[in-house]
Short mmCIF file of C-alpha atoms and ligand atoms in Angstrom, two decimals:
data_model
loop_
_atom_site.label_atom_id
_atom_site.label_comp_id
_atom_site.label_asym_id
_atom_site.label_seq_id
_atom_site.Cartn_x
_atom_site.Cartn_y
_atom_site.Cartn_z
CA UNK A 1 -39.70 1.46 38.16
CA UNK A 2 -40.40 5.09 37.48
CA UNK A 3 -37.41 7.21 38.22
CA UNK A 4 -38.46 10.79 38.73
CA UNK A 5 -36.08 13.01 36.81
CA UNK A 6 -37.29 16.07 38.66
CA UNK A 7 -35.68 14.60 41.73
CA UNK A 8 -32.20 14.46 40.19
CA UNK A 9 -31.24 17.61 42.05
CA UNK A 10 -31.82 15.69 45.30
CA UNK A 11 -29.04 13.22 44.60
CA UNK A 12 -26.82 15.07 42.09
CA UNK A 13 -23.28 15.38 43.50
CA UNK A 14 -22.48 19.06 43.39
CA UNK A 15 -18.84 18.53 44.42
CA UNK A 16 -17.73 17.00 41.13
CA UNK A 17 -18.01 18.90 37.86
CA UNK A 18 -16.41 19.46 34.47
CA UNK A 19 -14.18 17.25 32.36
CA UNK A 20 -10.93 17.23 34.34
CA UNK A 21 -11.57 14.57 36.98
CA UNK A 22 -8.56 13.21 38.89
CA UNK A 23 -7.89 11.38 42.16
CA UNK A 24 -7.55 14.66 44.02
CA UNK A 25 -10.90 15.90 42.64
CA UNK A 26 -12.77 12.84 43.92
CA UNK A 27 -11.02 12.29 47.25
CA UNK A 28 -13.65 14.08 49.32
CA UNK A 29 -16.47 12.10 47.66
CA UNK A 30 -14.57 8.82 47.97
CA UNK A 31 -14.24 9.38 51.70
CA UNK A 32 -18.04 9.19 52.08
CA UNK A 33 -17.88 5.54 51.07
CA UNK A 34 -14.92 4.07 52.96
CA UNK A 35 -12.47 3.75 50.02
CA UNK A 36 -9.65 1.22 49.84
CA UNK A 37 -6.43 1.50 47.90
CA UNK A 38 -6.76 -1.48 45.56
CA UNK A 39 -3.36 -0.95 43.93
CA UNK A 40 -1.07 1.56 42.28
CA UNK A 41 -0.57 3.02 38.81
CA UNK A 42 2.72 3.18 36.85
CA UNK A 43 3.47 6.52 38.54
CA UNK A 44 2.56 5.04 41.91
CA UNK A 45 -0.71 6.89 42.25
CA UNK A 46 -3.33 5.03 44.30
CA UNK A 47 -6.16 3.28 42.47
CA UNK A 48 -9.17 3.41 44.77
CA UNK A 49 -12.01 0.95 45.05
CA UNK A 50 -15.33 1.10 46.87
CA UNK A 51 -17.38 -1.80 48.19
CA UNK A 52 -21.06 -0.96 48.41
CA UNK A 53 -24.06 -3.12 49.34
CA UNK A 54 -24.56 -6.47 51.01
CA UNK A 55 -26.60 -8.41 48.44
CA UNK A 56 -25.85 -11.67 46.63
CA UNK A 57 -25.57 -10.24 43.06
CA UNK A 58 -22.06 -8.90 42.48
CA UNK A 59 -21.30 -6.14 39.96
CA UNK A 60 -17.81 -4.88 39.14
CA UNK A 61 -17.85 -1.31 37.78
CA UNK A 62 -14.85 0.67 36.56
CA UNK A 63 -14.53 4.10 34.98
CA UNK A 64 -11.70 6.16 33.50
CA UNK A 65 -9.64 3.23 32.26
CA UNK A 66 -9.23 5.87 29.56
CA UNK A 67 -8.00 8.75 31.72
CA UNK A 68 -9.72 11.53 29.77
CA UNK A 69 -13.17 9.86 29.83
CA UNK A 70 -14.57 11.25 33.04
CA UNK A 71 -18.33 11.62 32.54
CA UNK A 72 -19.24 8.23 33.95
CA UNK A 73 -17.09 8.87 37.03
CA UNK A 74 -19.40 11.80 37.81
CA UNK A 75 -22.44 9.64 37.01
CA UNK A 76 -21.21 6.88 39.35
CA UNK A 77 -21.07 9.30 42.28
CA UNK A 78 -24.58 10.57 41.45
CA UNK A 79 -25.75 6.96 41.35
CA UNK A 80 -24.12 6.18 44.71
CA UNK A 81 -25.80 9.23 46.17
CA UNK A 82 -29.14 7.95 44.79
CA UNK A 83 -28.57 4.52 46.34
CA UNK A 84 -27.87 6.05 49.74
CA UNK A 85 -30.31 8.96 49.82
CA UNK A 86 -33.28 7.91 47.69
CA UNK A 87 -33.52 4.14 47.38
CA UNK A 88 -31.33 1.95 49.56
CA UNK A 89 -33.35 -1.23 48.94
CA UNK A 90 -31.06 -2.06 46.00
CA UNK A 91 -28.11 -2.27 48.36
CA UNK A 92 -29.60 -5.34 50.01
CA UNK A 93 -29.79 -7.24 46.71
CA UNK A 94 -26.57 -6.03 45.09
CA UNK A 95 -22.91 -5.91 46.03
CA UNK A 96 -20.97 -3.35 44.01
CA UNK A 97 -17.21 -3.15 43.63
CA UNK A 98 -16.43 0.21 42.03
CA UNK A 99 -13.15 1.57 40.69
CA UNK A 100 -13.96 5.22 39.88
CA UNK A 101 -10.58 5.98 38.25
CA UNK A 102 -8.68 2.93 37.00
CA UNK A 103 -6.08 5.05 35.19
CA UNK A 104 -5.16 7.89 37.58
CA UNK A 105 -1.98 8.80 35.64
CA UNK A 106 -4.00 9.21 32.44
CA UNK A 107 -6.60 11.18 34.40
CA UNK A 108 -3.89 13.59 35.63
CA UNK A 109 -2.43 14.01 32.13
CA UNK A 110 -5.91 14.03 30.51
CA UNK A 111 -4.81 11.22 28.20
CA UNK A 112 -6.61 8.13 26.96
CA UNK A 113 -3.56 5.92 27.59
CA UNK A 114 -1.73 5.22 30.84
CA UNK A 115 1.69 6.69 31.70
CA UNK A 116 3.45 4.14 29.43
CA UNK A 117 1.24 5.18 26.50
CA UNK A 118 -0.64 1.90 26.58
CA UNK A 119 -4.36 1.79 25.88
CA UNK A 120 -5.56 -0.29 28.84
CA UNK A 121 -8.56 -1.38 26.82
CA UNK A 122 -6.22 -3.16 24.39
CA UNK A 123 -4.14 -4.82 27.10
CA UNK A 124 -6.51 -7.54 28.19
CA UNK A 125 -4.41 -10.40 26.81
CA UNK A 126 -0.93 -8.96 27.38
CA UNK A 127 -1.73 -7.63 30.87
CA UNK A 128 1.46 -5.62 30.54
CA UNK A 129 0.45 -2.72 32.80
CA UNK A 130 -0.13 -2.53 36.57
CA UNK A 131 -3.60 -1.04 35.99
CA UNK A 132 -4.61 -3.95 33.71
CA UNK A 133 -3.24 -6.51 36.16
CA UNK A 134 -5.12 -4.84 39.02
CA UNK A 135 -8.43 -4.94 37.15
CA UNK A 136 -7.90 -8.62 36.37
CA UNK A 137 -7.05 -9.36 40.02
CA UNK A 138 -10.20 -7.55 41.18
CA UNK A 139 -12.21 -9.56 38.65
CA UNK A 140 -10.66 -12.86 39.76
CA UNK A 141 -11.06 -12.14 43.48
CA UNK A 142 -14.54 -10.59 43.37
CA UNK A 143 -15.98 -13.06 40.82
CA UNK A 144 -18.63 -10.62 39.57
CA UNK A 145 -21.98 -11.67 38.14
CA UNK A 146 -21.88 -8.56 35.90
CA UNK A 147 -19.28 -6.05 34.76
CA UNK A 148 -19.91 -2.42 33.75
CA UNK A 149 -17.13 -0.92 31.61
CA UNK A 150 -17.68 2.86 31.61
CA UNK A 151 -16.36 5.17 28.87
CA UNK A 152 -16.90 8.46 26.99
CA UNK A 153 -17.41 8.76 23.24
CA UNK A 154 -16.44 11.70 21.04
CA UNK A 155 -18.77 14.39 19.70
CA UNK A 156 -18.71 12.85 16.20
CA UNK A 157 -21.10 9.99 17.01
CA UNK A 158 -24.52 10.31 15.39
CA UNK A 159 -27.72 8.37 14.88
CA UNK A 160 -30.63 8.61 12.44
CA UNK A 161 -31.25 12.12 11.08
CA UNK A 162 -27.80 13.03 12.44
CA UNK A 163 -29.13 13.27 15.97
CA UNK A 164 -26.39 13.19 18.57
CA UNK A 165 -25.60 9.89 20.25
CA UNK A 166 -25.93 10.99 23.89
CA UNK A 167 -25.40 7.52 25.32
CA UNK A 168 -24.37 4.25 23.72
CA UNK A 169 -24.18 0.67 24.80
CA UNK A 170 -22.53 -2.52 23.72
CA UNK A 171 -22.93 -6.12 24.76
CA UNK A 172 -19.40 -7.10 23.62
CA UNK A 173 -19.05 -10.30 21.66
CA UNK A 174 -17.56 -13.36 23.32
CA UNK A 175 -16.16 -14.79 20.06
CA UNK A 176 -15.64 -13.90 16.41
CA UNK A 177 -19.00 -15.49 15.48
CA UNK A 178 -20.77 -13.03 17.81
CA UNK A 179 -22.55 -15.97 19.44
CA UNK A 180 -25.50 -15.21 21.69
CA UNK A 181 -23.90 -16.87 24.70
CA UNK A 182 -25.75 -16.96 28.00
CA UNK A 183 -23.57 -14.16 29.36
CA UNK A 184 -24.00 -12.04 26.25
CA UNK A 185 -27.78 -12.37 26.15
CA UNK A 186 -27.88 -11.29 29.79
CA UNK A 187 -25.90 -8.17 28.84
CA UNK A 188 -28.29 -7.59 25.93
CA UNK A 189 -31.24 -8.02 28.26
CA UNK A 190 -29.98 -5.35 30.66
CA UNK A 191 -29.26 -2.99 27.76
CA UNK A 192 -32.71 -3.68 26.25
CA UNK A 193 -34.37 -2.64 29.49
CA UNK A 194 -32.23 0.47 29.93
CA UNK A 195 -32.79 1.41 26.28
CA UNK A 196 -36.58 1.06 26.60
CA UNK A 197 -36.57 3.32 29.65
CA UNK A 198 -34.06 5.89 28.40
CA UNK A 199 -35.57 6.10 24.92
CA UNK A 200 -38.62 7.70 26.54
CA UNK A 201 -36.39 10.42 27.99
CA UNK A 202 -34.04 11.01 25.04
CA UNK A 203 -35.78 9.39 22.04
CA UNK A 204 -33.50 8.75 19.09
CA UNK A 205 -30.37 9.75 21.01
CA UNK A 206 -29.25 6.27 22.09
CA UNK A 207 -26.79 4.20 20.07
CA UNK A 208 -25.24 0.80 19.91
CA UNK A 209 -21.62 0.03 19.13
CA UNK A 210 -20.22 -2.31 16.56
CA UNK A 211 -19.80 -5.76 18.12
CA UNK A 212 -16.77 -7.06 16.21
CA UNK A 213 -14.85 -9.28 18.60
CA UNK A 214 -11.48 -8.11 19.91
CA UNK A 215 -10.07 -10.26 22.70
CA UNK A 216 -7.63 -7.46 23.61
CA UNK A 217 -10.57 -5.37 24.83
CA UNK A 218 -11.43 -5.97 28.46
CA UNK A 219 -15.19 -6.24 27.87
CA UNK A 220 -14.73 -8.88 25.16
CA UNK A 221 -12.40 -10.84 27.44
CA UNK A 222 -14.77 -10.83 30.42
CA UNK A 223 -17.69 -11.71 28.16
CA UNK A 224 -15.65 -14.63 26.81
CA UNK A 225 -15.09 -15.75 30.43
CA UNK A 226 -18.92 -15.93 30.66
CA UNK A 227 -19.38 -12.82 32.79
CA UNK A 228 -22.13 -10.59 31.35
CA UNK A 229 -20.40 -7.32 30.54
CA UNK A 230 -21.88 -4.02 29.44
CA UNK A 231 -20.07 -1.13 27.82
CA UNK A 232 -21.54 2.29 28.67
CA UNK A 233 -20.44 5.26 26.56
CA UNK A 234 -21.28 8.80 27.64
CA UNK A 235 -21.80 11.03 24.64
CA UNK A 236 -22.42 14.61 23.73
CA UNK A 237 -25.45 16.88 23.44
CA UNK A 238 -25.65 20.37 21.98
CA UNK A 239 -23.09 22.73 23.62
CA UNK A 240 -22.67 20.67 26.80
CA UNK A 241 -18.90 20.33 26.50
CA UNK A 242 -18.60 19.86 30.26
CA UNK A 243 -20.92 16.85 29.88
CA UNK A 244 -23.11 17.80 32.79
CA UNK A 245 -26.26 16.83 30.86
CA UNK A 246 -25.10 13.46 29.54
CA UNK A 247 -23.80 12.72 33.04
CA UNK A 248 -27.39 12.78 34.25
CA UNK A 249 -28.50 10.36 31.54
CA UNK A 250 -25.63 7.99 32.31
CA UNK A 251 -26.59 8.11 35.97
CA UNK A 252 -30.19 7.20 35.11
CA UNK A 253 -28.97 4.40 32.84
CA UNK A 254 -26.84 3.04 35.67
CA UNK A 255 -29.74 3.10 38.13
CA UNK A 256 -32.06 1.40 35.63
CA UNK A 257 -29.41 -1.25 34.95
CA UNK A 258 -28.99 -1.93 38.69
CA UNK A 259 -32.75 -2.08 39.24
CA UNK A 260 -33.17 -4.51 36.37
CA UNK A 261 -30.33 -6.79 37.47
CA UNK A 262 -31.73 -6.88 41.02
CA UNK A 263 -34.97 -8.35 39.60
CA UNK A 264 -33.01 -11.28 38.16
CA UNK A 265 -35.08 -11.98 35.02
CA UNK A 266 -33.14 -11.84 31.77
CA UNK A 267 -35.48 -13.50 29.31
CA UNK A 268 -36.16 -10.39 27.20
CA UNK A 269 -33.19 -9.27 25.09
CA UNK A 270 -34.13 -8.96 21.39
CA UNK A 271 -34.87 -5.23 21.75
CA UNK A 272 -31.07 -4.86 21.81
CA UNK A 273 -30.92 -5.34 18.04
CA UNK A 274 -33.41 -2.50 17.52
CA UNK A 275 -31.01 0.04 18.99
CA UNK A 276 -29.55 1.94 16.02
CA UNK A 277 -25.83 1.55 15.38
CA UNK A 278 -23.65 4.62 15.86
CA UNK A 279 -22.46 6.51 12.80
CA UNK A 280 -19.93 9.34 12.68
CA UNK A 281 -21.71 12.13 10.82
CA UNK A 282 -21.37 14.93 13.35
CA UNK A 283 -18.74 17.58 13.90
CA UNK A 284 -18.51 20.40 16.43
CA UNK A 285 -19.03 23.22 13.91
CA UNK A 286 -20.25 22.81 10.35
CA UNK A 287 -19.88 25.76 8.03
CA UNK A 288 -21.68 25.85 4.71
CA UNK A 289 -21.03 28.14 1.72
CA UNK A 290 -17.56 29.23 2.76
CA UNK A 291 -15.46 30.82 -0.02
CA UNK A 292 -12.28 28.79 -0.36
CA UNK A 293 -9.31 30.65 -1.86
CA UNK A 294 -7.92 28.89 -4.96
CA UNK A 295 -5.05 30.81 -6.66
CA UNK A 296 -6.79 33.98 -7.85
CA UNK A 297 -10.36 32.71 -7.80
CA UNK A 298 -12.48 31.05 -5.17
CA UNK A 299 -14.85 28.13 -4.83
CA UNK A 300 -17.78 27.68 -2.50
CA UNK A 301 -17.52 24.69 -0.19
CA UNK A 302 -18.49 23.20 3.21
CA UNK A 303 -16.15 22.90 6.17
CA UNK A 304 -16.19 20.82 9.35
CA UNK A 305 -14.44 21.79 12.57
CA UNK A 306 -13.62 19.50 15.48
CA UNK A 307 -12.36 20.61 18.87
CA UNK A 308 -9.06 19.25 20.12
CA UNK A 309 -9.27 18.81 23.89
CA UNK A 310 -6.27 20.27 25.67
CA UNK A 311 -5.45 20.30 29.37
CA UNK A 312 -4.63 23.68 30.85
CA UNK A 313 -2.65 22.39 33.85
CA UNK A 314 -2.41 25.65 35.76
CA UNK A 315 -6.16 26.31 35.58
CA UNK A 316 -7.00 22.59 35.84
CA UNK A 317 -9.54 22.85 33.06
CA UNK A 318 -9.93 21.37 29.59
CA UNK A 319 -9.77 23.82 26.71
CA UNK A 320 -11.47 23.14 23.39
CA UNK A 321 -9.22 24.16 20.50
CA UNK A 322 -10.96 24.29 17.10
CA UNK A 323 -9.25 22.50 14.20
CA UNK A 324 -10.29 22.05 10.58
CA UNK A 325 -11.30 18.43 10.00
CA UNK A 326 -12.29 18.40 6.35
CA UNK A 327 -13.78 20.47 3.58
CA UNK A 328 -15.62 19.72 0.35
CA UNK A 329 -19.13 18.48 -0.19
CA UNK A 330 -20.30 17.66 3.36
CA UNK A 331 -23.96 17.21 2.54
CA UNK A 332 -24.30 14.19 4.84
CA UNK A 333 -22.60 15.86 7.81
CA UNK A 334 -24.24 17.90 10.56
CA UNK A 335 -22.70 20.08 13.24
CA UNK A 336 -23.47 20.67 16.90
CA UNK A 337 -23.32 24.27 15.64
CA UNK A 338 -24.18 25.07 12.01
CA UNK A 339 -23.27 28.37 10.39
CA UNK A 340 -23.93 29.62 6.85
CA UNK A 341 -21.09 31.77 5.47
CA UNK A 342 -23.06 32.96 2.37
CA UNK A 343 -23.01 36.53 3.65
CA UNK A 344 -19.22 36.55 4.26
CA UNK A 345 -17.39 37.92 1.20
CA UNK A 346 -13.91 37.10 2.47
CA UNK A 347 -12.10 34.15 0.88
CA UNK A 348 -10.21 31.69 3.10
CA UNK A 349 -7.05 29.71 2.38
CA UNK A 350 -8.15 26.44 3.99
CA UNK A 351 -4.67 24.91 3.65
CA UNK A 352 -3.29 27.53 6.02
CA UNK A 353 -3.67 26.16 9.56
CA UNK A 354 -3.67 29.70 11.01
CA UNK A 355 -6.88 30.49 9.15
CA UNK A 356 -8.96 28.81 11.89
CA UNK A 357 -8.93 31.86 14.20
CA UNK A 358 -10.23 34.02 11.34
CA UNK A 359 -13.00 31.51 10.65
CA UNK A 360 -13.96 31.28 14.33
CA UNK A 361 -14.07 35.10 14.48
CA UNK A 362 -16.74 35.06 11.75
CA UNK A 363 -18.59 32.13 13.32
CA UNK A 364 -18.87 34.04 16.60
CA UNK A 365 -19.88 37.23 14.82
CA UNK A 366 -22.62 35.45 12.86
CA UNK A 367 -23.84 33.81 16.07
CA UNK A 368 -23.72 37.17 17.84
CA UNK A 369 -21.03 36.09 20.29
CA UNK A 370 -18.40 38.77 20.85
ZN1 ZN B 401 -12.90 4.72 26.36
#
């Protein structure tokens, strides 16, 4: 299949944008697809599900089990638009059950955890939360042939040559020995295909996650129940903090995955092991040659800055607050922005947390942003 990227604008969902994606932000889009209330969150917010397609191969897809990981929710609606507007043949071979926001309380609060501060992706054995119980009930009732577990990864994830990891995948292990079970090799096969396709579009920007087994993670549990499960992680590129670019690549990955599964041939999977593993050698801003104040002298060092993501409730937007992560010899680190402070004569007390605004002032000045 050759997906024409130029046509993305034809199925891109213009009504959903940015990082702060909640039930109320998706309601209009949901209503295009006859949503059902599948259950309720701790705070009694509805958890919606969509049933799409009439085919024999069943795929359960959920996003925002971590409330602040919204990129794949946007990508799912783009993908649904593709399936309805561009290519509806897939809907006769597949039956999709989609939960766009599994953790609506976390989505409202822009938190990873649910309202009880539980990470739902560590609750697969305890099933202590209504959201975890609901997902398990959907799984038991629907009996999927595949599961897609959709997440976002932080800006720190890097690949070879410190290129950004724009999307990542994992075929979770089904046991501590990381056995290539039938279900797991099917997951690997789907990922191999998607990787081969996507690596032509964003070469060197696709990563693979560590496959240590953790039965508390939902993907590992479902894989251990012999249901092929794939973890999708939307990542970061350049200054796209609204993740409108990676959203497109996740959408394409989803469509490729659906196309491949509909063809029902999972013999090829070894390419999976060629996908580079994610490292964490990126920061949001890297500053080199900054003069660090040390009593009455100074020393020249490197500094990394990471944005803390903070919800501005009244504006309903996410703000990116710069914080110092570390300083010292950061030769192996890269930044999504890199700035050389050699020309700045000022010395900075890096132990003073208020110094960050002064540093950002110089960063902006050097980058000609006023
Ligand atoms: Zn996550």
